[in-house]
Amino acid sequence: MVDLETLKVVDDFEVRSSVVSFWRPHYSDLCWFRDALYVLMREDHVILRVAPRSHQVPAEFDFRALEFAAENKYHRLYPFVGIMEGLAVDRDHFWLVTDNNGLGRERHPDDTRPTLFLIPRPDRR
């Protein structure tokens, strides 16, 4: 067991997307893969690849089209709030999971299950 008093913060920084937003950065999830930190920004509808040592953002992946596609679009309590809340990253894919707050999709209003999306990474080789 780790004693929480022995944990030390060694760095902190803020990254932002290129999306013009009236929100401060809203980090919904983080995922470490290989040498990069991936940041899910649900309100900006993007995933950032972050180089933690330099605090730079060498890549940004926009998933707005996926989230708002007719077959995926959920009813929302607030029209401007994103629904992607979970992120996992592997060599070839992004995995995104919704937090739809029990609301159904517009095309399937009675289906209130959250959705797990498997998305091929645009930067895969």
PDB file of C-alpha atoms in Angstrom, residues 3 10-11 19 22 37 53 56 58 62-63 72-73 76 81 88 93-95 104 106 121:
ATOM      1  CA  ASP A   3       1.108   6.117   1.875  1.00  0.00           C
ATOM      2  CA  VAL A  10       6.468  16.961  -9.529  1.00  0.00           C
ATOM      3  CA  ASP A  11       4.835  18.938 -12.350  1.00  0.00           C
ATOM      4  CA  VAL A  19     -11.148  24.854 -30.590  1.00  0.00           C
ATOM      5  CA  PHE A  22     -15.965  29.636 -23.698  1.00  0.00           C
ATOM      6  CA  LEU A  37      -0.426  11.377 -22.677  1.00  0.00           C
ATOM      7  CA  ARG A  53       7.988  16.753 -20.729  1.00  0.00           C
ATOM      8  CA  GLN A  56       3.394  20.575 -26.149  1.00  0.00           C
ATOM      9  CA  PRO A  58       1.837  17.668 -31.278  1.00  0.00           C
ATOM     10  CA  ASP A  62     -11.481  15.921 -33.671  1.00  0.00           C
ATOM     11  CA  PHE A  63     -14.368  13.496 -33.065  1.00  0.00           C
ATOM     12  CA  ASN A  72     -24.872   8.297 -32.916  1.00  0.00           C
ATOM     13  CA  LYS A  73     -26.468  11.527 -31.748  1.00  0.00           C
ATOM     14  CA  ARG A  76     -28.840  16.014 -24.347  1.00  0.00           C
ATOM     15  CA  VAL A  81     -22.279  19.699 -23.650  1.00  0.00           C
ATOM     16  CA  ALA A  88      -8.505   4.284 -23.985  1.00  0.00           C
ATOM     17  CA  HIS A  93      -7.436   2.737 -32.153  1.00  0.00           C
ATOM     18  CA  PHE A  94      -9.088   5.221 -29.878  1.00  0.00           C
ATOM     19  CA  TRP A  95     -11.818   3.815 -27.680  1.00  0.00           C
ATOM     20  CA  GLY A 104     -31.500   7.713 -25.584  1.00  0.00           C
ATOM     21  CA  GLU A 106     -32.310  10.561 -31.288  1.00  0.00           C
ATOM     22  CA  ARG A 121      -6.487   6.203 -35.264  1.00  0.00           C
TER      23      ARG A 121
END
